[in-house]
Coordinates of C-alpha atoms and ligand atoms in Angstrom, one line a residue:
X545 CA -0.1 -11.8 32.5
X546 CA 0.6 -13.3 29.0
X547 CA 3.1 -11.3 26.8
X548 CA 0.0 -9.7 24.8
X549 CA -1.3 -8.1 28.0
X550 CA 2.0 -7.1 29.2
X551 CA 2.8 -5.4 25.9
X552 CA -0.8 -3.9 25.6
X553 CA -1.0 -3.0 29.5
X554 CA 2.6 -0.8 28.8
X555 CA 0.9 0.8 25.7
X556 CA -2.0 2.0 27.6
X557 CA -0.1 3.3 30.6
X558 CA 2.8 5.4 28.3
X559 CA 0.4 6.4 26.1
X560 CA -2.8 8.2 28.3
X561 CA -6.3 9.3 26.5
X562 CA -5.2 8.1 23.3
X563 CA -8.4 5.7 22.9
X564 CA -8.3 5.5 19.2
X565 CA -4.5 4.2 19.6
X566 CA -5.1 1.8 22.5
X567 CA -8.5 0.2 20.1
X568 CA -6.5 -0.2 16.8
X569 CA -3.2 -1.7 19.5
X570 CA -5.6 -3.7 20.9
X571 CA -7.3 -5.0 17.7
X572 CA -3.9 -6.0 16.5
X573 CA -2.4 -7.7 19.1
X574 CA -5.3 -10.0 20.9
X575 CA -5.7 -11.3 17.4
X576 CA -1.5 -12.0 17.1
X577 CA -2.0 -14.2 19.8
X578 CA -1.9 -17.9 18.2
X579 CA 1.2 -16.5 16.6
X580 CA 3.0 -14.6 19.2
X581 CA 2.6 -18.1 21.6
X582 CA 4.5 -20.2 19.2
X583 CA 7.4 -18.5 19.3
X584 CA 6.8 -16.5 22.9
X585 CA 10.2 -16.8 24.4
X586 CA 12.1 -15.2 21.0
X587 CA 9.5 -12.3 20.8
X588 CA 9.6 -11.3 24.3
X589 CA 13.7 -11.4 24.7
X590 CA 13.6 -9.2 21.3
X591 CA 11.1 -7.2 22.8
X592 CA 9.3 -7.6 19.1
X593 CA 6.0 -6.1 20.6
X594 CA 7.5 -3.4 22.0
X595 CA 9.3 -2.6 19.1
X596 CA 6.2 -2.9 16.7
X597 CA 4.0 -0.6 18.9
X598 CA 6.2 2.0 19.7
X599 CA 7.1 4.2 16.2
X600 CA 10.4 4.8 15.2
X601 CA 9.7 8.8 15.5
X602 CA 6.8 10.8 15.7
X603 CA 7.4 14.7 14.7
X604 CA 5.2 17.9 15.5
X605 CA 5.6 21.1 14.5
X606 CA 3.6 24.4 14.2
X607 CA 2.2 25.1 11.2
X608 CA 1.9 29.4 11.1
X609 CA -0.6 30.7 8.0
X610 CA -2.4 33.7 7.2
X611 CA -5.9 33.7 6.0
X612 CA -8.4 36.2 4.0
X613 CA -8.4 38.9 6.8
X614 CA -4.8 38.8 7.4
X615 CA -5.2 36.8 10.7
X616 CA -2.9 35.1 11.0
X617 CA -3.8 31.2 12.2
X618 CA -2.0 28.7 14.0
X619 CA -2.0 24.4 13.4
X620 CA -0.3 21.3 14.9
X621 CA 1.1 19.3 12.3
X622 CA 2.5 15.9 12.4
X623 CA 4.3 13.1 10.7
X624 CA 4.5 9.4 12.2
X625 CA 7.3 7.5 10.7
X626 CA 6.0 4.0 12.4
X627 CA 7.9 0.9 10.8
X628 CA 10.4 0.9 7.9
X629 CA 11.3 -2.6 8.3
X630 CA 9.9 -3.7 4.9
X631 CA 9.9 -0.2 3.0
X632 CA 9.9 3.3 2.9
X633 CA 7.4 5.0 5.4
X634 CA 4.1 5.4 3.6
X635 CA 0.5 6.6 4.5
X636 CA -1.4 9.5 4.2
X637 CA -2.0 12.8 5.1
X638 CA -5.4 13.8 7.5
X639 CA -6.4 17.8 7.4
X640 CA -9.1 17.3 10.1
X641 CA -10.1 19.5 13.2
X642 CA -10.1 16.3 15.5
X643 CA -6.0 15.3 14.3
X644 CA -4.4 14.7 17.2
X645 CA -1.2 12.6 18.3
X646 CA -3.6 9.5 19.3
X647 CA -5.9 9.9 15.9
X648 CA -2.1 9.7 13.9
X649 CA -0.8 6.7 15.9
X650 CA -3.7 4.6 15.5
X651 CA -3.4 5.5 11.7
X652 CA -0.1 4.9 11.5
X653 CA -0.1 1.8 13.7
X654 CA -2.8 0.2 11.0
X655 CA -0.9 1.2 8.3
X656 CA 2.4 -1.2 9.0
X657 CA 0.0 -4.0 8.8
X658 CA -1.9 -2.7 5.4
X659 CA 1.0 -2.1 3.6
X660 CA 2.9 -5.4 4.4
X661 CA -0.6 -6.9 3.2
X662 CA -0.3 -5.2 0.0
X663 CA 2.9 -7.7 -1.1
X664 CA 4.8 -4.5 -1.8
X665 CA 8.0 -3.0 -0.4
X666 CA 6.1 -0.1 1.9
X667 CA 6.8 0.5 5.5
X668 CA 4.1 2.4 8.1
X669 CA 3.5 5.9 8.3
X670 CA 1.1 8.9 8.5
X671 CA 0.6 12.7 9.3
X672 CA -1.5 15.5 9.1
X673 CA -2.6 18.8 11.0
X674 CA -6.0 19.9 13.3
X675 CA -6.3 22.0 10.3
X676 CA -10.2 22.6 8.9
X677 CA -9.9 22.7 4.9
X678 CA -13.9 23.3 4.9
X679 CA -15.0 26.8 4.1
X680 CA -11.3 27.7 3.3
X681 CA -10.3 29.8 -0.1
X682 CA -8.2 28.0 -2.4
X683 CA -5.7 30.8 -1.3
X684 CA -5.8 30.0 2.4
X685 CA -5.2 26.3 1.8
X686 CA -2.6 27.2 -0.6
X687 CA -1.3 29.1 2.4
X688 CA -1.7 26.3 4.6
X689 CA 0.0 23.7 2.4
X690 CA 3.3 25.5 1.7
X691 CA 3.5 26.4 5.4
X692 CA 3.2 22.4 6.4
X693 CA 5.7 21.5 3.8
X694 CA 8.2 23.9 4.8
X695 CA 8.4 21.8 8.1
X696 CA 7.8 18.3 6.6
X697 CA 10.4 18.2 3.8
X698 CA 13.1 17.7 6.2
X699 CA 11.9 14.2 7.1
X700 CA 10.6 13.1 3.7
X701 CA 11.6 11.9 0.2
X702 CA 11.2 9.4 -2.1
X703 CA 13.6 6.6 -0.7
X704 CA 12.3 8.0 3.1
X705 CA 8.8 8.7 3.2
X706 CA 6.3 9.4 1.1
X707 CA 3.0 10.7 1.9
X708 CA -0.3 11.1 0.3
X709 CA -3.6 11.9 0.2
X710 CA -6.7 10.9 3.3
X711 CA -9.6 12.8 4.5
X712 CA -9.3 16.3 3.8
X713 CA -6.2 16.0 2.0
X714 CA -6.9 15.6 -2.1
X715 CA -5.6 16.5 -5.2
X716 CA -5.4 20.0 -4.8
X717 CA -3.3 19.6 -1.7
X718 CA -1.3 17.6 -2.9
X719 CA -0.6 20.1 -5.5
X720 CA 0.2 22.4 -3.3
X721 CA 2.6 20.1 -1.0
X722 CA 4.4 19.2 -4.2
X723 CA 5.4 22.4 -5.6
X724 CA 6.8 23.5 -2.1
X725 CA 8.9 20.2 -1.7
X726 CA 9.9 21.0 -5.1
X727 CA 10.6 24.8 -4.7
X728 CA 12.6 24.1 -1.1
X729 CA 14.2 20.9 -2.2
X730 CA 15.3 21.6 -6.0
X731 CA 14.6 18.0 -6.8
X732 CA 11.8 16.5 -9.1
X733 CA 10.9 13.3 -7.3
X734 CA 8.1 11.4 -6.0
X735 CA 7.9 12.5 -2.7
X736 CA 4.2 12.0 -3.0
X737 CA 1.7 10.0 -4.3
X738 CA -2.1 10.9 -5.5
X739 CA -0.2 13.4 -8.0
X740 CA -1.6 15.1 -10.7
X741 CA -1.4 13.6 -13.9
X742 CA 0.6 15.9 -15.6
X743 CA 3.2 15.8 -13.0
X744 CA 3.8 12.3 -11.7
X745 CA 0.5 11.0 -10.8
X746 CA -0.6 7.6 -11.3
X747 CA -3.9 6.8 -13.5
X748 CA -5.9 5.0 -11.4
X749 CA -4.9 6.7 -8.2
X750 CA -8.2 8.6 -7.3
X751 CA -10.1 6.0 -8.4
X752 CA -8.3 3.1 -6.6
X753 CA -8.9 2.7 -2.8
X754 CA -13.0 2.6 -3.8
X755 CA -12.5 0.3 -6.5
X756 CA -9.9 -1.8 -4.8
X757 CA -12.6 -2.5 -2.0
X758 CA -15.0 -3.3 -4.3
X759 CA -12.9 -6.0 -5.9
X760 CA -12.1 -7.1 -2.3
X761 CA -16.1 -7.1 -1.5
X762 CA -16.3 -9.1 -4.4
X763 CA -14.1 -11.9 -3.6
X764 CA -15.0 -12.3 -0.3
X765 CA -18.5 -12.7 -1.2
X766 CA -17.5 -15.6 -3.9
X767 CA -15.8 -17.0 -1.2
X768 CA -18.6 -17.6 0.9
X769 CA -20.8 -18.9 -1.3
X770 CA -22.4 -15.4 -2.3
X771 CA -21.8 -12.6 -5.4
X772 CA -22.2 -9.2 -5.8
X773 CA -24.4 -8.7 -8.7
X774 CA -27.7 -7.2 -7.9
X775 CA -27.1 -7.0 -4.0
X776 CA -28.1 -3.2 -2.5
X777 CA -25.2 -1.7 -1.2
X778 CA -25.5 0.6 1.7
X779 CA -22.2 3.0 2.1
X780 CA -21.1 5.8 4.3
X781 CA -18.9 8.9 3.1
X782 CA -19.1 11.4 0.1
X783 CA -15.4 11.6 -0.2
X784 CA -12.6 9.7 -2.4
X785 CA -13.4 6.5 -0.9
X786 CA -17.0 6.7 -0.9
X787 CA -17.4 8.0 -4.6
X788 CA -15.2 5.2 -6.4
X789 CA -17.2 2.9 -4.1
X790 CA -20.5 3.8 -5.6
X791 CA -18.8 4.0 -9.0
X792 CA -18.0 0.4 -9.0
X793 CA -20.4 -0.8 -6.8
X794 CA -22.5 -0.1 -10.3
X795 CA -20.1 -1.2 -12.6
X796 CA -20.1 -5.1 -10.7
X797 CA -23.8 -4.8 -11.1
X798 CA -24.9 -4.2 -7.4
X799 CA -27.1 -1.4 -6.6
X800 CA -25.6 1.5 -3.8
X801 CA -28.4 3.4 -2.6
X802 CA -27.0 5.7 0.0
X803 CA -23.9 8.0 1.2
X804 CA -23.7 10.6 3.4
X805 CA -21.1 13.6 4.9
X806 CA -20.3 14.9 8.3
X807 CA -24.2 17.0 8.7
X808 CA -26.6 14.1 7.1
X809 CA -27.0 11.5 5.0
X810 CA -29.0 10.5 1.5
X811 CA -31.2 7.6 0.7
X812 CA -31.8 7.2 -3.3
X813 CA -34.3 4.0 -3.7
X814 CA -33.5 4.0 -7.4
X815 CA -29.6 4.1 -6.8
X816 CA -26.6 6.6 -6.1
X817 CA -26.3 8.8 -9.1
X818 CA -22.8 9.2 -9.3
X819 CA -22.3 11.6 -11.8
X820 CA -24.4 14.1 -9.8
X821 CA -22.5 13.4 -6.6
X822 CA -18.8 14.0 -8.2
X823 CA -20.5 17.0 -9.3
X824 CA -21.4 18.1 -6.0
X825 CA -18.5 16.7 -3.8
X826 CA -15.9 17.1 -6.4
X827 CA -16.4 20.4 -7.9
X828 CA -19.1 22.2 -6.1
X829 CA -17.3 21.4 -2.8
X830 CA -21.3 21.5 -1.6
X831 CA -23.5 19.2 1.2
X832 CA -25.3 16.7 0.1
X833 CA -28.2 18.9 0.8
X834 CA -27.4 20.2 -3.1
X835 CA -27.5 16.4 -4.1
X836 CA -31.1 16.2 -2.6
X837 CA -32.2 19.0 -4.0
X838 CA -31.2 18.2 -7.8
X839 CA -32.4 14.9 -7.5
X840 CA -36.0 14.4 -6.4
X841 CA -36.3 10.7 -5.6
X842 CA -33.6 10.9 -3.1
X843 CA -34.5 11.6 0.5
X844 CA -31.6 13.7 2.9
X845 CA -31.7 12.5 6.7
X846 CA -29.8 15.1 8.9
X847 CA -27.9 14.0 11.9
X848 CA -26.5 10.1 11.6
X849 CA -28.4 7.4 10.0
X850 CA -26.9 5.4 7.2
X851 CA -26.8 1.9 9.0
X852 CA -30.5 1.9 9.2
X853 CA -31.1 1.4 5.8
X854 CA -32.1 -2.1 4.6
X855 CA -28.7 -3.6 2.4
X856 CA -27.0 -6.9 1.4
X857 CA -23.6 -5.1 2.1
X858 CA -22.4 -1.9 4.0
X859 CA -19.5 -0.7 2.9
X860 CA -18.2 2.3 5.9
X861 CA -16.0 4.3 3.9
X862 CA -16.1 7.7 5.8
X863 CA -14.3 7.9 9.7
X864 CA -13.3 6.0 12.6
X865 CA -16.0 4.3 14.7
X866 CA -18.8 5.3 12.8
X867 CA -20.5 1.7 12.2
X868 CA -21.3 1.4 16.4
X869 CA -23.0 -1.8 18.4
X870 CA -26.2 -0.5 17.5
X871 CA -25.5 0.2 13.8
X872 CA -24.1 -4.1 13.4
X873 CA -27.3 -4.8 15.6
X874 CA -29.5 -3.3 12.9
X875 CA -27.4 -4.3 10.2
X876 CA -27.5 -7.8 11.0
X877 CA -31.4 -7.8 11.7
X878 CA -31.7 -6.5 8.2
X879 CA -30.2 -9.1 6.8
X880 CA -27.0 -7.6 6.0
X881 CA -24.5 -10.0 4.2
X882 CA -21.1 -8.4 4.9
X883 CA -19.6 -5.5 5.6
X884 CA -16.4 -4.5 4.0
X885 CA -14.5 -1.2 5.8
X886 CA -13.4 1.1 3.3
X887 CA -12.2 4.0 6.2
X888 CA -9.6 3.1 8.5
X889 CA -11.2 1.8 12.1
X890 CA -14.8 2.5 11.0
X891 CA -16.1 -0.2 13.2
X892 CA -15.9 -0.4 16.8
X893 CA -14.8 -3.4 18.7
X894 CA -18.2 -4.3 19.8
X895 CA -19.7 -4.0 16.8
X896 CA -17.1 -6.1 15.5
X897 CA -17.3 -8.8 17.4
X898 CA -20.9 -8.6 17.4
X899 CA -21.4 -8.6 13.7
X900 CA -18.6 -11.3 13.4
X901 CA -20.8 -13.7 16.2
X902 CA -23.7 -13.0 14.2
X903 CA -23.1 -14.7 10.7
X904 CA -22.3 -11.1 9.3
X905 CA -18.8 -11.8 7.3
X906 CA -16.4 -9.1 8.2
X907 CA -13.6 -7.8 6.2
X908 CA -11.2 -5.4 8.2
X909 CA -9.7 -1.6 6.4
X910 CA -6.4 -2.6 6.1
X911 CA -7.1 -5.9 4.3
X912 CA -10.3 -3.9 2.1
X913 CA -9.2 -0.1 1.5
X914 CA -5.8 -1.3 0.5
X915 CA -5.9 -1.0 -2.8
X916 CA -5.2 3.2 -2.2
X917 CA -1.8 2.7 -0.5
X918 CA -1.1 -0.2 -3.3
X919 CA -1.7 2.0 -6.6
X920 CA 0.5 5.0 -4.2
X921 CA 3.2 2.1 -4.3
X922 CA 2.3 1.6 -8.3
X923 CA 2.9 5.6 -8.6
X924 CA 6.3 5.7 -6.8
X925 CA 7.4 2.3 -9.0
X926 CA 6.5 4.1 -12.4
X927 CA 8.1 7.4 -11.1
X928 CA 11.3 5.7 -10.5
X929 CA 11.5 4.1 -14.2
X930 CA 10.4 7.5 -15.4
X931 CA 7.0 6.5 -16.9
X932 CA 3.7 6.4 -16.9
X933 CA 1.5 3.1 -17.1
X934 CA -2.0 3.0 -18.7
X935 CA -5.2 3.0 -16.6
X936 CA -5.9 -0.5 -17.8
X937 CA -2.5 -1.8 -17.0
X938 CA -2.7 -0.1 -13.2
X939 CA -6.3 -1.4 -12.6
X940 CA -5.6 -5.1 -13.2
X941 CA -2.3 -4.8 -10.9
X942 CA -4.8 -3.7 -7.8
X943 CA -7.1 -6.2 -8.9
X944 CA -4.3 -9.0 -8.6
X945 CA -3.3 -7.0 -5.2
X946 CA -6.8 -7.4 -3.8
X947 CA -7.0 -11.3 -5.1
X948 CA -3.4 -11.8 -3.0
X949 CA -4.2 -9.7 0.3
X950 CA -7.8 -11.8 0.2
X951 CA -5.7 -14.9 -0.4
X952 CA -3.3 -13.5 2.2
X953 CA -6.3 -13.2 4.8
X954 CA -8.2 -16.4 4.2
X955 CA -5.0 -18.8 4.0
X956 CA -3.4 -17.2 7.7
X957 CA -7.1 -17.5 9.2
X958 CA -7.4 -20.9 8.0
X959 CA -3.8 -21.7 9.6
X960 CA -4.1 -20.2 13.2
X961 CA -7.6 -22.0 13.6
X962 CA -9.8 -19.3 12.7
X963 CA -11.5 -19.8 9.0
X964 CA -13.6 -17.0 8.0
X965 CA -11.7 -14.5 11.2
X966 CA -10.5 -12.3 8.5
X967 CA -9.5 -9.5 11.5
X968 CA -7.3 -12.3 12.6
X969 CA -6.2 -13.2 8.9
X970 CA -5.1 -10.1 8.0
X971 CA -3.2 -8.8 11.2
X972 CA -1.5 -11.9 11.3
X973 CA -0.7 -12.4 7.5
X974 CA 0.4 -8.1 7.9
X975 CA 2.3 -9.0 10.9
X976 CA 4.2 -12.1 9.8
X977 CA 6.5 -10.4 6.9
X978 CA 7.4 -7.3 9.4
X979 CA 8.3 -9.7 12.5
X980 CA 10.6 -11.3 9.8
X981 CA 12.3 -8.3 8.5
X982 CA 12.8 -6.8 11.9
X983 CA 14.0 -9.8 13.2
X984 CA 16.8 -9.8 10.1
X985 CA 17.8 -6.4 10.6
X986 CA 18.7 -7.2 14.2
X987 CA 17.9 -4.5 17.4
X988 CA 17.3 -1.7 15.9
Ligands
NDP1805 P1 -12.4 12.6 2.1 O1 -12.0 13.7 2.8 O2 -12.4 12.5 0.6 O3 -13.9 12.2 2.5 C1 -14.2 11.9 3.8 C2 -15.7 11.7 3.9 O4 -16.1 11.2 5.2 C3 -16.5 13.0 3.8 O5 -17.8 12.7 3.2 C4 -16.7 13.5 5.2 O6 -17.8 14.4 5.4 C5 -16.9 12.2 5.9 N1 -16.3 12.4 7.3 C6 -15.1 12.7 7.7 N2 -15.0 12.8 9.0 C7 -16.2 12.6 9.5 C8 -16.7 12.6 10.7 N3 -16.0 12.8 11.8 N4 -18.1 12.3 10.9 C9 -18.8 12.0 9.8 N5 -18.4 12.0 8.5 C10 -17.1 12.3 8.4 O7 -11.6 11.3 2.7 P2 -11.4 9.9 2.1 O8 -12.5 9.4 1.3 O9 -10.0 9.9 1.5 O10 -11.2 9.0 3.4 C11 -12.3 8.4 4.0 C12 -11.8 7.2 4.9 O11 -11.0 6.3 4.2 C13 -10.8 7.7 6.1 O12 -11.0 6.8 7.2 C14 -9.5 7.4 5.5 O13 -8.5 7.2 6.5 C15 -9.7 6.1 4.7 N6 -8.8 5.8 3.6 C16 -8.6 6.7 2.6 C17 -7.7 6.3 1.6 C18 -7.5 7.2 0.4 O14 -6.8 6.7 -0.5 N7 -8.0 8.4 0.3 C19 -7.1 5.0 1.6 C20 -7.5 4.1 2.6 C21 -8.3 4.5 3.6 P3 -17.5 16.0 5.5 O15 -17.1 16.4 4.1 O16 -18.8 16.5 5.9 O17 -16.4 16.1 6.5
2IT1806 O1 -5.1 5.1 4.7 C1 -4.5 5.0 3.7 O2 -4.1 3.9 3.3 C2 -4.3 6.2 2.8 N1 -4.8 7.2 3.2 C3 -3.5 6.1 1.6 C4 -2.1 6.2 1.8 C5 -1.2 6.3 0.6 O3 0.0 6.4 0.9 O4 -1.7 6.2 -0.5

């Protein structure tokens, strides 16, 4: 057995019915490979694989809250602190019923490579709880949020760890999270990022991971000979990622046409009014069933759906493994373009490698929705200087972030034998600058 399988085989067996960890392990490492056998005997006496895959610490607690009727309710919450070799832990925070430990590895595993792709001094982490924010009072989450914190500020801080924002987990949480920090900890520091304005937050922050994949879209298409203007984009999710998607999926002069949630999904021929869907998913907290119903040319599928739609690009920007073999096999007999992952893992490895065999260019989540984690790093810089940059000045930083991770990507894909591989271009170009840190810093 080569020193990938060993590594992956020991994975596997220590870490049982974890199958989102073993894919995104398994993603990483096969396409190491052309690194990992030029320097094979150095790797293997430093154990660097081991190292990598297995975090530095990965906390649960129980997270006690009372709701409306004075039940009380009880969570698992959770806090991976993967890989610090390059940075401070950073990643987000999931509040979803299917958070497990396996869902948090594989997020946190992906997240070393993002954030060394980012150029920025950020090491790998996530958390979150099997906590359900939908149907929940503001009071109950309120509830929920100080609980959490009163566990996870012993493990975080601003030179430590600093979390933010993923599915279920937005502004309003983060509130929340925030004050409790602040009220347990006495100290006024960015613990968190995807802050409100008025206390810390970055401009640009909500808008970024959306618009950061769009920029990424955008060059890969140049790239390959293609551009973005007037191409009918076809994406998935109605959340953060998915809105600022749509938003600047418009503004670069392409045309999105769908989106959809967790019941069903929407097909609007003349375009995704945005404006109406920040209405609905924003403030309404609604289903896109309200959407439908204030805009007549727009048709609402229930049940799954979104890959069926005739596009140029698909752009997944909701959950893991949601673009399956027989979503790429559609997508690619429609004529699809690319596709650019704006959620972390949306695609499966099949449909991966079949969209990749089939002339469909691919661009992997931690190279494409990079630009979130990027502007978090932005947020912590300007809170350690004590000030606040404009919109304007943060936007053309994640531009110049996305131009350097594509740049990252391409150049390492073109090295190791692989043009156009951009799964192998941006796990290797991620993987390079935290084998050499580690590697520094001695066994540790
Ligand atoms: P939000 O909670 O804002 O939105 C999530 C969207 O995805 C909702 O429309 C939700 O529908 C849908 N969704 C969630 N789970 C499922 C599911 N199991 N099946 C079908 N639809 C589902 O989250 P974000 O937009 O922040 O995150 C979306 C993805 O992007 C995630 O993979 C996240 O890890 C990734 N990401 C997020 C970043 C960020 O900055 N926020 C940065 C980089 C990646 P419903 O409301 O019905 O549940
Ligand atoms: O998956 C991700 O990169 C995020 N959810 C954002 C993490 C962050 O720290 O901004």
């Amino acid at each position: 057995m080569d020193y990938v399988q060993e590594v992956l085989a020991g994975v596997i067996a220590k870490n049982p019915a974890q199958p989102e960890f073993h894919q995104a392990v398994r993603e990483v490492l096969e396409s190491l490979r052309p690194v990992i056998e030029r320097n094979e005997e150095e790797y293997r006496r430093n154990a660097l694989l081991e190292r990598l895959t297995t975090p530095d610490r990965l906390i649960q607690f129980r997270v006690s809250w009372v709701d409306d009727k004075g039940q009380v309710q009880v969570n698992n919450g959770y806090r991976v602190q993967y890989n610090n070799a390059i940075g401070p832990y950073k990643g987000g925070l999931r509040f979803h019923p299917s958070v497990n430990q396996g869902i948090i590895k594989f997020l946190g595993f992906e997240q070393i490579f993002k954030n060394s792709l980012t150029g920025l001094p950020i090491g790998g982490g996530k958390g979150g709880a099997d906590f359900d924010p939908k149907g929940k009072s503001d009071r109950e989450i309120m509830a929920f949020c100080q609980s959490f914190m009163t566990e996870l500020y012993k493990y975080v801080g601003a030179d430590m760890d600093v979390p933010a924002g993923d599915i279920g987990v937005g502004a309003r949480e983060i509130g929340y999270l925030y004050g409790q920090y602040k009220r347990i900890r006495g100290v006024y520091e960015g613990v968190l990022t995807g802050k409100g304005l008025s206390y810390g937050g970055s401009l640009a922050r909500r808008e970024a991971t959306g618009y950061g994949l769009l920029y990424l879209t955008e060059q890969l298409l140049k790239a390959n000979g293609h551009s973005l203007a007037g191409k009918i984009v076809a994406v998935s999710g109605a959340g953060n990622v998915a809105t600022y998607a749509i938003e600047k999926a418009w503004q670069l002069g392409a045309k999105p046409v769908t989106c959809s949630d967790s019941t069903g999904w929407i097909y609007d021929p003349d375009g995704i009014d945005v404006a109406l869907l920040k209405q609905v998913k924003e403030v309404q907290r609604a289903r896109l069933t309200e959407y439908a119903a204030a805009r007549p040319g727009a048709r609402y599928h229930a049940g799954k759906g979104v890959w069926s739609v005739k596009c140029d690009v698909a752009l997944p920007c909701a959950t893991q493994n949601e673009l399956q073999l027989e979503d790429a096999e559609l997508l690619a007999k429609n004529g699809c373009i690319a596709v650019a992952e704006g959620a972390n893992m949306p695609t499966t490895l099949e449909a991966t490698g079949y969209l990749q065999s089939h002339g469909v260019l691919f661009c992997p989540g931690k190279a494409s929705n990079a630009g979130g984690v990027a502007v978090s790093a932005l947020e912590m810089s300007q809170n350690s200087e004590r000030l606040g940059w404009s919109f304007e000045e943060v936007d053309e930083q994640l531009k110049g972030i996305m131009t350097h991770i594509f740049t990252a990507m391409d150049e390492a894909a073109k090295e190791y034998g692989m043009p156009g591989n951009y799964v192998v271009g941006a796990n290797i170009a991620g993987f390079l600058k935290v084998a050499e840190a580690m590697t520094a810093q001695g066994i540790v």
